[in-house]
């Protein structure tokens, strides 16, 4: 069956692979012969055990990690992690470093400060409205961790390579670029990512945490805010967000089996980004907003000569079947989010549309 | 299309109305002509605005409440509420009362204690293994609230009427009986319910909170743990669990429009419960485990003459298309969870099966 589908450039919740959606739809009322929907099976059943164990195994394979890391599927989004990380990892006798590269980094910093934690912002790109990724990071050798945002959805910037901090573990909010490319997880103490951009629907947050970091939480921390609670129970201390985890499982299966893994995924993502940045660089009409060496391959932010033209562009694009091209309400302009599930053809069609729009309006 | 379906007596995640599942399936890939799945639309779009606003309006109509109550859709399940309630409502100068009627009440009590909060257990049925609901509640007149669990999923007990506490606001975990019957919300300061039993899939927790209780949270409480954060942003401070909220919306629509509201829902639920308890009371083979005046109309817990027979019963039931009849692992025995979505016919068929099993095995 052919479905009516738009070319979806939403920043999140974002596009999912059509094959994944079709599989969910097909088996929605009778999941694998259980006689139940995946939304109706018990989280203590073999059906859901298979789902969460397969999702976990795929995360471990994609990140090339073994049992000294724990894969957790939590609720509350990346935003809850902003407070859980200092709660669990930053005792009163320790301090931590943060890099500020935009809206989400700022929120993470604020949530540590609200709790009265001892943190230092060791680098920031606020001086240029967060349009670049800082090069020099003077981290503290005694820091409990260094926190940064690997990709900045709103500003359209991304770390090309991660900060060097020797023995200080890295912690990154990877909500908008998890699994977009291979990276060396052994330098990280913890990574986290809301699913709704690169790997699933809203409602689940992936956390991968190194074993030794499960032991630093204070005794008076509520059970549901402790990483160790979920690590000990395979993310099922209480009922997990089953449907969201199931969808993540299918998206990771798609990354591994249809795309062929993170190297292949990266190649496609780079191709998609190169197409749009190539057009922007060749044009006097479209103008990229982030520094060239800090450009995101996930969120391409750009401006047109006027706000009127931007509005016309977004409206005309929608008419032509391209959705989600409006920039974040805090910065304006345009943005094409081209996460893992966005197919190359969608970007090629967008390029054609952008060329035509430029021709007609410049 | 006729689907393979079992009679699902799961305790949670539990059965959903077939008509709701069919609607989700039908529109899963192109939600209302958007060209996107409901899992792909932005939470800032008109499509999702309509979903969450309609869900909120339905909660308000069903509970007969107006704007002095806020309807919130949160993540983390009821278990996160165990810690959020004392965090938000119980300053160091206040104390609160708790009633202990089982596993979940005990957890709520423990999470307040972990934080060093001043609470008192003013009534408990622990003396008889939580098989009844306490009658006499000597609440403290200066308590910030009195907390109880309206229905005890594991023990199969339920409050027939709620504690009288004059001006002390009631707080109840209604995870396993929300919307099963009408009740007077004006006596409550806050109610909460994980969706996965009576109103949706796992992954969203409904909280209804009285306006004045938004103001008691301390300044150093992290943003994501403050009720006021979500009340101010229509539950969308960050990306909400869109798919779970969408399903809740459809289930509440079904309660209102197909069933006809809470009075009608209660009548059906009472009918279903009466059928099973009637069989149990007429039988020397099946034996109910909860006090007659404390019986739950949502979770019917019962034993057979031996553990071997219980195992045989559960296995034979499954063979005959009845799922989820095993009691909670902490108590053993059998349990039929008959939440709102469980149709009367499913219970009638179960009764026939139970009669036949008794005849063959006694």
XYZ file of C-alpha atoms in Angstrom:
724
model
C 0.000 0.000 0.000
C 1.251 3.461 -0.951
C 0.886 5.967 1.871
C 0.594 9.731 1.655
C 3.906 10.875 3.158
C 5.621 14.230 3.364
C 9.366 14.821 3.279
C 9.772 15.342 7.019
C 12.608 17.655 8.163
C 11.260 18.040 11.724
C 13.807 18.699 14.456
C 12.161 16.234 16.818
C 9.965 14.273 17.109
C 11.311 13.549 13.648
C 11.018 11.191 10.706
C 11.260 7.437 11.232
C 12.203 4.880 8.576
C 9.082 3.980 6.579
C 9.938 0.280 6.812
C 9.912 0.526 10.619
C 6.539 2.270 10.634
C 5.144 -0.364 8.280
C 6.358 -3.184 10.522
C 4.781 -1.555 13.597
C 1.514 -1.044 11.752
C 1.383 -4.580 10.418
C 1.905 -6.301 13.766
C 0.201 -3.709 15.947
C -2.854 -5.710 16.993
C -1.305 -9.180 17.187
C 2.360 -8.889 18.142
C 4.289 -11.984 17.048
C 1.333 -14.288 17.523
C 0.829 -13.227 21.156
C -2.782 -12.278 20.486
C -1.945 -8.888 22.026
C -0.672 -5.541 20.850
C 2.904 -4.661 21.810
C 1.178 -2.012 23.959
C -0.696 -4.773 25.831
C 1.993 -7.371 26.547
C 3.431 -7.471 30.055
C 6.886 -5.970 30.486
C 7.654 -9.188 32.405
C 6.756 -11.354 29.385
C 9.110 -13.149 27.026
C 7.856 -10.887 24.224
C 9.048 -7.728 25.873
C 12.181 -9.353 27.276
C 13.164 -10.155 23.711
C 12.530 -6.548 22.677
C 14.579 -4.885 25.394
C 17.374 -7.446 25.258
C 17.673 -7.092 21.506
C 17.643 -3.289 21.753
C 20.373 -3.450 24.415
C 22.497 -5.853 22.374
C 22.229 -3.572 19.350
C 23.303 -0.514 21.354
C 26.313 -2.455 22.635
C 27.307 -3.639 19.159
C 26.872 -0.207 17.585
C 28.950 1.462 20.316
C 31.435 -1.427 20.486
C 31.109 -1.682 24.278
C 31.067 -4.627 26.634
C 29.822 -5.322 30.146
C 31.637 -2.477 31.894
C 28.937 -0.269 30.383
C 25.229 -0.457 31.217
C 22.534 0.350 28.665
C 19.500 1.979 30.271
C 16.149 3.027 28.801
C 14.773 5.782 31.032
C 11.883 8.208 30.996
C 11.830 12.004 31.345
C 13.879 12.828 28.269
C 17.358 14.306 28.157
C 16.013 17.127 30.338
C 15.707 14.811 33.342
C 19.314 13.750 32.770
C 20.405 17.364 33.247
C 19.509 16.964 36.934
C 20.190 13.235 37.372
C 23.817 13.477 36.252
C 24.976 15.868 39.009
C 22.676 14.139 41.531
C 24.352 10.794 40.880
C 27.907 11.742 39.998
C 28.730 14.958 41.766
C 29.107 14.600 45.518
C 29.689 17.688 47.675
C 33.448 16.998 47.655
C 33.739 17.030 43.854
C 33.392 19.512 41.043
C 32.615 19.106 37.361
C 33.334 20.921 34.109
C 30.747 22.000 31.555
C 31.112 23.349 28.026
C 28.371 25.707 26.896
C 27.486 25.460 23.199
C 23.849 26.522 23.219
C 20.349 26.217 24.619
C 20.604 22.617 25.807
C 24.091 22.972 27.323
C 22.830 26.042 29.162
C 19.929 24.046 30.577
C 22.259 21.269 31.724
C 24.459 23.866 33.450
C 21.470 25.518 35.125
C 20.140 22.234 36.506
C 23.489 21.538 38.178
C 23.532 25.071 39.591
C 19.944 24.841 40.943
C 21.135 21.963 43.105
C 24.038 24.049 44.402
C 26.604 21.768 42.779
C 30.186 22.885 42.288
C 30.605 23.273 38.545
C 32.702 25.395 36.230
C 31.962 26.437 32.663
C 35.385 25.784 31.134
C 34.522 26.835 27.585
C 31.659 28.592 25.838
C 30.700 29.910 22.429
C 28.165 32.331 23.834
C 30.347 35.285 22.685
C 29.317 34.549 19.092
C 25.742 33.475 19.771
C 26.754 29.795 19.910
C 27.553 29.658 16.201
C 30.737 27.626 16.706
C 32.262 24.829 18.783
C 35.072 26.024 21.102
C 38.543 24.726 20.216
C 40.473 25.219 23.453
C 39.074 23.412 26.472
C 41.074 24.024 29.673
C 39.535 21.243 31.719
C 40.224 20.688 35.422
C 42.249 17.560 36.100
C 40.256 16.859 39.264
C 36.842 17.255 37.618
C 34.366 14.414 38.208
C 33.448 14.725 34.542
C 33.333 17.114 31.593
C 29.862 17.623 30.148
C 29.122 18.802 26.638
C 26.389 18.652 23.976
C 27.678 16.735 20.968
C 25.251 18.314 18.501
C 23.328 21.533 18.952
C 19.928 21.091 17.348
C 18.913 24.727 17.554
C 22.190 26.372 16.498
C 23.180 23.775 13.894
C 26.644 23.055 15.272
C 28.331 19.736 16.066
C 31.638 18.641 17.570
C 33.811 17.265 14.748
C 35.997 15.556 17.346
C 35.483 15.320 21.083
C 37.405 17.202 23.809
C 40.630 15.638 25.065
C 40.470 15.306 28.849
C 42.887 12.489 29.688
C 41.439 10.707 32.724
C 38.417 12.963 33.245
C 35.441 11.030 31.871
C 33.422 12.703 29.154
C 29.661 13.012 29.477
C 27.653 14.025 26.435
C 24.088 14.839 25.584
C 23.872 13.075 22.208
C 20.133 13.517 21.750
C 20.447 14.867 18.253
C 23.367 12.882 16.870
C 23.496 9.515 18.612
C 24.341 6.741 16.128
C 24.928 9.231 13.305
C 28.602 8.166 13.110
C 31.080 5.875 14.887
C 32.992 7.238 17.895
C 35.236 5.990 20.669
C 32.942 5.270 23.603
C 35.849 4.291 25.853
C 36.526 7.979 26.519
C 33.015 8.444 27.899
C 31.679 7.868 31.381
C 28.102 8.458 30.306
C 26.174 9.382 27.186
C 22.463 10.080 26.935
C 19.993 10.778 24.165
C 16.275 11.388 23.956
C 15.076 8.973 21.279
C 12.871 11.306 19.281
C 15.472 12.597 16.851
C 17.795 9.870 15.674
C 16.387 6.582 16.941
C 12.726 6.477 17.816
C 9.618 8.206 19.104
C 9.417 10.577 22.067
C 9.090 8.928 25.469
C 12.365 7.133 26.077
C 15.883 8.332 26.787
C 18.877 6.103 26.183
C 21.591 6.290 28.851
C 24.862 4.389 28.579
C 26.861 4.546 31.787
C 30.233 3.136 32.838
C 30.073 0.651 35.690
C 32.126 2.628 38.216
C 29.797 5.637 37.901
C 26.913 3.645 39.372
C 28.576 3.771 42.777
C 28.826 7.494 43.457
C 25.157 8.311 44.236
C 24.310 9.460 47.788
C 22.072 7.281 49.986
C 19.301 9.854 50.252
C 18.740 9.960 46.497
C 15.217 8.731 45.601
C 15.176 5.297 43.991
C 13.777 6.505 40.661
C 16.562 9.074 40.271
C 19.398 6.592 40.782
C 21.093 5.049 37.768
C 21.954 1.967 39.847
C 18.220 1.223 40.273
C 17.766 0.755 36.545
C 21.128 -0.890 35.917
C 20.254 -3.611 38.465
C 16.872 -4.324 36.859
C 17.554 -4.195 33.110
C 15.671 -0.846 32.993
C 12.589 -2.520 34.490
C 12.547 -1.452 38.122
C 9.077 -0.206 37.266
C 7.103 -0.480 34.034
C 9.268 0.936 31.234
C 7.920 2.855 28.201
C 7.445 -0.375 26.245
C 6.209 0.972 22.915
C 8.981 3.569 22.661
C 11.652 0.958 23.457
C 10.128 -1.395 20.885
C 10.331 1.310 18.214
C 13.945 2.076 19.156
C 14.717 -1.629 18.787
C 13.327 -1.604 15.247
C 15.202 1.584 14.300
C 18.497 0.151 15.588
C 17.793 -3.049 13.663
C 17.307 -0.878 10.585
C 20.639 0.916 11.249
C 22.457 -2.396 11.594
C 20.751 -4.556 8.980
C 19.342 -2.226 6.337
C 21.945 0.549 6.442
C 24.864 -1.658 7.484
C 26.119 -0.033 10.684
C 27.523 3.295 11.810
C 30.224 3.685 9.153
C 27.630 3.291 6.407
C 25.182 5.518 8.297
C 27.858 8.204 8.629
C 28.610 8.088 4.908
C 24.958 8.662 4.023
C 24.600 11.413 6.627
C 27.708 13.163 5.303
C 26.367 12.922 1.749
C 23.066 14.487 2.793
C 24.795 17.306 4.685
C 27.282 17.943 1.853
C 24.412 18.345 -0.591
C 22.749 21.128 1.403
C 25.926 22.882 2.552
C 27.214 22.650 -1.015
C 24.133 24.482 -2.259
C 24.418 27.074 0.520
C 28.112 27.718 -0.214
C 27.432 28.115 -3.926
C 24.544 30.519 -3.320
C 24.278 34.204 -2.466
C 20.648 33.622 -1.549
C 20.930 30.994 1.177
C 23.370 31.709 4.005
C 24.510 29.182 6.619
C 24.428 30.393 10.231
C 27.109 28.242 11.848
C 30.901 28.405 11.467
C 32.050 26.164 8.625
C 34.276 24.004 10.837
C 31.458 23.532 13.350
C 28.661 22.621 10.984
C 26.239 19.940 12.045
C 25.536 17.043 9.709
C 22.187 16.599 11.518
C 20.670 20.096 11.618
C 21.421 22.484 8.772
C 20.469 26.017 9.810
C 20.282 28.758 7.201
C 18.788 32.150 6.454
C 17.292 33.721 3.368
C 17.751 37.407 2.382
C 14.680 38.502 4.414
C 12.185 37.209 6.949
C 9.441 37.605 4.365
C 11.326 35.339 1.994
C 11.898 32.856 4.817
C 8.181 32.723 5.514
C 7.415 32.336 1.821
C 10.065 29.600 1.544
C 8.632 27.588 4.447
C 5.064 27.935 3.145
C 5.993 27.062 -0.447
C 8.048 24.111 0.765
C 5.090 22.756 2.705
C 2.891 23.136 -0.380
C 5.445 21.025 -2.218
C 5.475 18.298 0.442
C 8.487 19.369 2.539
C 7.651 19.713 6.262
C 9.479 20.973 9.346
C 11.769 23.550 7.705
C 11.080 26.382 10.141
C 13.967 27.283 12.455
C 13.549 26.981 16.225
C 11.280 29.719 17.590
C 14.186 31.098 19.660
C 16.399 31.842 16.619
C 14.096 32.068 13.584
C 15.291 31.356 10.047
C 15.194 27.934 8.447
C 16.461 24.535 9.474
C 16.545 21.182 7.749
C 16.955 18.385 10.248
C 18.423 15.414 8.426
C 18.705 12.706 11.038
C 19.491 9.068 10.333
C 15.994 8.155 9.077
C 15.809 11.021 6.544
C 16.465 9.390 3.175
C 19.021 10.791 0.729
C 16.259 11.206 -1.865
C 14.372 13.531 0.452
C 17.439 15.778 0.602
C 17.959 15.593 -3.167
C 14.365 16.659 -3.724
C 14.783 19.480 -1.199
C 17.884 20.685 -3.064
C 15.916 20.824 -6.312
C 13.167 22.764 -4.580
C 15.669 25.182 -2.979
C 17.323 25.841 -6.364
C 13.994 26.558 -7.982
C 12.894 28.800 -5.121
C 16.138 30.759 -5.381
C 15.729 31.155 -9.131
C 12.210 32.493 -8.766
C 12.949 34.827 -5.862
C 16.365 36.360 -6.394
C -10.159 -7.894 9.307
C -10.457 -10.400 12.133
C -7.381 -10.449 14.349
C -6.029 -13.269 16.491
C -6.639 -11.969 20.026
C -6.401 -13.525 23.454
C -8.609 -12.692 26.437
C -6.065 -10.521 28.209
C -6.220 -10.398 32.032
C -2.754 -8.837 32.430
C -2.191 -6.655 35.502
C -0.367 -4.010 33.480
C 0.529 -3.235 30.777
C -2.985 -4.501 30.180
C -5.678 -4.875 27.541
C -6.743 -1.874 25.473
C -10.073 -1.498 23.666
C -9.857 -3.244 20.295
C -11.505 -0.278 18.581
C -8.724 1.989 19.903
C -6.009 -0.357 18.658
C -7.704 -0.536 15.266
C -7.860 3.243 14.998
C -4.151 3.562 15.882
C -3.246 0.904 13.353
C -5.336 2.423 10.578
C -3.891 5.930 10.869
C -0.392 4.953 12.005
C 1.552 5.956 8.895
C -0.477 8.995 7.815
C -1.978 10.670 10.876
C -5.024 12.737 9.883
C -3.638 13.621 6.488
C -0.410 15.047 7.936
C 1.703 12.723 5.812
C 3.433 11.680 9.045
C 2.959 9.062 11.723
C 1.710 10.317 15.096
C 5.213 9.289 16.256
C 6.730 11.731 13.727
C 4.666 14.902 14.180
C 6.178 17.718 16.214
C 4.848 18.141 19.733
C 4.600 21.842 18.791
C 2.301 21.095 15.835
C -1.457 21.608 15.625
C -1.852 17.827 15.305
C -0.337 17.142 18.697
C -1.869 20.239 20.278
C -5.266 18.831 19.359
C -4.350 15.480 20.910
C -3.150 16.797 24.255
C -5.872 19.421 24.532
C -8.567 16.873 23.811
C -7.069 14.412 26.320
C -6.960 17.176 28.947
C -10.560 18.231 28.275
C -11.712 14.631 28.611
C -9.925 14.201 31.959
C -11.581 17.374 33.215
C -15.038 16.293 32.070
C -14.694 12.795 33.494
C -13.500 14.109 36.865
C -15.932 17.054 36.817
C -13.163 19.554 37.584
C -12.494 23.071 36.406
C -9.504 25.382 36.175
C -8.427 25.182 39.811
C -7.034 21.762 38.868
C -4.201 21.151 36.396
C -4.029 18.050 34.223
C -0.445 16.910 33.636
C 0.973 14.114 31.511
C 4.347 13.166 32.990
C 6.968 10.500 32.517
C 8.545 8.120 35.039
C 5.395 6.272 36.042
C 3.659 6.374 39.408
C 7.002 5.373 40.946
C 8.503 8.780 40.171
C 5.481 10.374 41.855
C 6.385 8.593 45.094
C 9.384 10.916 45.331
C 7.978 13.996 43.553
C 5.014 14.352 45.923
C 7.039 14.877 49.123
C 9.641 16.893 47.163
C 6.995 19.357 46.011
C 4.471 19.354 48.843
C 6.318 18.567 52.031
C 8.578 21.366 53.235
C 10.786 20.855 56.282
C 8.181 22.595 58.475
C 5.350 20.213 57.522
C 4.462 16.590 58.018
C 2.226 14.225 56.059
C 0.123 11.141 56.720
C 0.336 7.881 54.816
C -1.901 4.807 54.840
C -0.169 1.521 54.079
C -2.291 -0.988 52.158
C 0.355 -2.958 50.286
C 3.409 -3.047 48.071
C 2.857 0.268 46.322
C 1.862 2.210 49.449
C 5.000 0.849 51.110
C 7.106 2.132 48.229
C 5.491 5.575 48.437
C 6.231 5.657 52.180
C 9.834 4.578 51.662
C 10.503 7.249 49.053
C 9.346 9.966 51.461
C 11.536 8.460 54.196
C 14.624 8.260 51.952
C 14.413 12.035 51.610
C 14.232 12.424 55.390
C 10.694 13.826 55.219
C 8.502 13.976 58.312
C 5.751 11.447 57.677
C 3.557 9.231 59.814
C 1.869 5.965 58.853
C -1.563 6.603 60.368
C -3.145 3.312 59.333
C -1.977 0.008 57.920
C -3.317 -3.433 57.042
C 0.090 -5.053 57.263
C -1.063 -7.051 60.319
C -3.183 -9.234 58.038
C -0.853 -9.282 55.037
C -2.648 -6.338 53.423
C -5.811 -8.348 52.729
C -8.130 -5.537 53.826
C -8.591 -1.760 53.738
C -8.316 -0.126 57.196
C -11.567 1.384 58.503
C -10.350 3.793 61.175
C -7.961 6.483 59.989
C -6.751 8.819 62.783
C -5.294 11.506 60.544
C -3.347 14.503 61.818
C -5.216 17.779 61.445
C -1.986 19.609 60.565
C -0.882 17.106 57.915
C 0.110 18.592 54.541
C -1.780 15.684 52.958
C -2.939 12.133 53.500
C -1.608 9.658 50.944
C -3.199 6.338 50.083
C -3.404 3.810 47.247
C -6.982 3.628 46.001
C -6.651 0.130 44.530
C -4.006 -2.457 45.397
C -3.179 -4.353 42.221
C -1.148 -7.046 43.921
C -3.357 -7.736 46.938
C -6.705 -7.281 45.161
C -8.150 -4.715 47.546
C -9.778 -1.364 46.856
C -11.175 1.483 48.937
C -14.986 1.351 48.702
C -15.133 4.950 49.965
C -12.272 7.330 50.598
C -10.902 8.456 53.995
C -12.595 11.447 55.647
C -9.965 14.049 56.494
C -11.847 17.347 56.650
C -9.423 20.025 55.413
C -6.403 17.782 54.903
C -6.171 17.207 51.140
C -6.224 13.619 49.960
C -3.543 12.315 47.623
C -4.060 8.988 45.919
C -2.144 6.658 43.681
C -4.993 5.628 41.361
C -2.828 3.746 38.858
C -5.008 0.662 38.878
C -8.478 2.135 39.215
C -8.507 5.618 37.698
C -11.722 6.204 35.722
C -13.227 2.887 36.865
C -16.026 4.766 38.715
C -17.106 8.325 39.511
C -15.725 9.969 42.655
C -15.626 13.388 44.297
C -12.374 14.979 43.143
C -12.955 18.107 45.259
C -11.635 16.239 48.303
C -8.312 15.594 46.567
C -5.243 17.764 46.329
C -3.556 15.454 43.859
C -4.208 12.148 42.133
C -1.835 10.237 39.908
C -1.978 7.144 37.748
C 0.401 5.299 35.475
C -1.560 4.830 32.250
C -0.782 1.182 31.597
C -3.660 -0.353 33.486
C -6.873 1.532 32.995
C -6.246 4.109 30.296
C -3.393 3.516 27.928
C 0.040 2.065 27.251
C 3.068 2.291 29.549
C 5.088 5.495 29.293
C 2.856 8.243 30.635
C 1.568 9.087 34.103
C -1.501 11.257 34.587
C -1.252 13.769 37.440
C -4.146 16.020 38.436
C -3.085 18.657 40.931
C -4.955 21.447 42.721
C -3.721 24.921 41.889
C -2.538 25.897 45.407
C -0.267 22.842 45.597
C 1.876 24.174 42.742
C 3.277 26.834 45.050
C 4.887 24.800 47.820
C 7.982 23.489 45.999
C 11.392 24.695 47.224
C 13.583 26.823 44.935
C 16.395 24.287 44.731
C 14.158 21.603 43.242
C 15.302 20.648 39.719
C 13.016 21.954 36.975
C 11.970 18.520 35.729
C 10.850 17.459 39.216
C 8.578 20.459 39.780
C 4.866 20.167 39.037
C 4.725 23.903 38.305
C 7.106 23.400 35.340
C 4.618 21.183 33.563
C 1.499 23.070 34.678
C 2.904 26.256 33.108
C 3.650 24.549 29.774
C 0.623 22.298 29.190
C 2.884 19.282 29.977
C 5.282 20.340 27.206
C 8.235 21.907 28.957
C 10.232 19.308 27.068
C 9.097 16.748 24.503
C 6.268 14.725 26.057
C 5.645 11.004 25.424
C 3.445 11.794 22.414
C 2.365 8.312 21.382
C 1.344 7.318 24.913
C -0.664 10.530 25.360
C -2.330 9.979 21.979
C -3.403 6.480 23.033
C -4.731 7.796 26.360
C -6.738 10.357 24.411
C -8.351 7.594 22.353
C -9.084 5.444 25.420
C -10.728 8.381 27.220
C -12.751 9.097 24.086
C -13.862 5.470 24.182
C -14.859 5.801 27.867
C -16.890 8.912 27.135
C -18.380 8.129 23.745
C -18.572 4.356 23.441
C -19.157 3.406 27.080
C -21.012 6.588 28.034
C -18.996 7.975 30.941
C -17.924 6.898 34.406
C -21.350 5.848 35.735
C -21.799 3.467 32.816
C -18.172 2.314 33.115
C -18.677 1.596 36.815
C -21.798 -0.461 36.127
C -19.941 -2.669 33.655
C -16.940 -2.993 35.972
C -19.198 -3.985 38.880
C -20.934 -6.561 36.673
C -17.601 -8.100 35.686
C -16.385 -8.226 39.286
C -19.698 -9.635 40.572
C -19.492 -12.455 38.064
C -16.103 -13.651 39.297
C -16.671 -13.028 43.001
C -20.073 -14.743 42.660
C -18.379 -17.837 41.283
C -15.717 -17.730 44.002
C -18.297 -17.391 46.782
C -20.355 -20.276 45.413
C -17.320 -22.522 45.107
C -15.277 -24.599 47.548
C -12.559 -24.840 44.921
C -11.716 -21.174 44.279
C -11.047 -19.019 47.325
C -10.779 -15.206 47.306
C -7.775 -13.760 49.148
C -9.058 -10.328 50.159
C -11.651 -9.386 52.811
C -15.122 -9.298 51.285
C -15.711 -5.632 52.156
C -12.342 -4.648 50.658
C -12.560 -6.504 47.368
C -11.218 -4.801 44.263
C -13.415 -4.568 41.189
C -10.218 -4.234 39.129
C -7.988 -7.085 40.329
C -9.642 -10.300 41.512
C -7.092 -12.370 43.447
C -7.868 -16.010 44.258
C -6.303 -19.314 45.161
C -6.985 -22.907 44.161
C -6.671 -25.880 46.525
C -2.949 -26.391 45.712
C -0.064 -24.723 43.935
C -0.022 -27.586 41.454
C -3.636 -26.914 40.571
C -2.881 -23.202 40.267
C -0.109 -23.943 37.790
C -2.355 -26.294 35.864
C -5.138 -23.684 35.871
C -2.906 -20.949 34.489
C -1.483 -23.248 31.813
C -4.865 -24.636 30.778
C -6.331 -21.126 30.702
C -3.590 -19.973 28.361
C -4.248 -22.969 26.105
C -7.857 -21.830 25.968
C -6.966 -18.251 25.077
C -7.002 -16.591 28.527
C -3.751 -14.728 29.291
C -2.287 -12.973 32.333
C -3.986 -15.006 35.099
C -0.876 -15.619 37.171
C -0.753 -13.756 40.503
C 2.048 -11.286 41.192
C 5.367 -13.061 41.790
C 5.471 -11.673 45.349
C 2.211 -13.394 46.416
C 1.587 -16.291 44.034
C -1.881 -17.660 43.306
C -4.110 -16.369 40.542
C -5.339 -12.961 39.567
C -7.756 -11.730 36.945
C -7.210 -8.062 36.197
C -10.430 -6.715 34.752
C -9.708 -3.070 34.029
C -11.954 -0.765 32.036
C -10.972 -2.140 28.611
C -11.644 -5.800 29.525
C -14.987 -6.615 27.899
C -17.804 -8.270 29.838
C -17.777 -11.182 27.373
C -14.162 -11.935 28.248
C -15.193 -12.317 31.888
C -18.225 -14.431 30.972
C -15.999 -16.752 28.964
C -13.527 -16.911 31.852
C -16.341 -17.876 34.214
C -17.333 -20.731 31.922
C -13.743 -21.886 31.775
C -13.348 -21.666 35.559
C -16.517 -23.722 36.115
C -15.339 -26.374 33.732
C -11.866 -26.471 35.278
C -13.396 -26.871 38.740
C -15.644 -29.706 37.540
C -12.727 -31.599 36.043
C -10.347 -31.053 38.957
C -12.346 -31.286 42.169
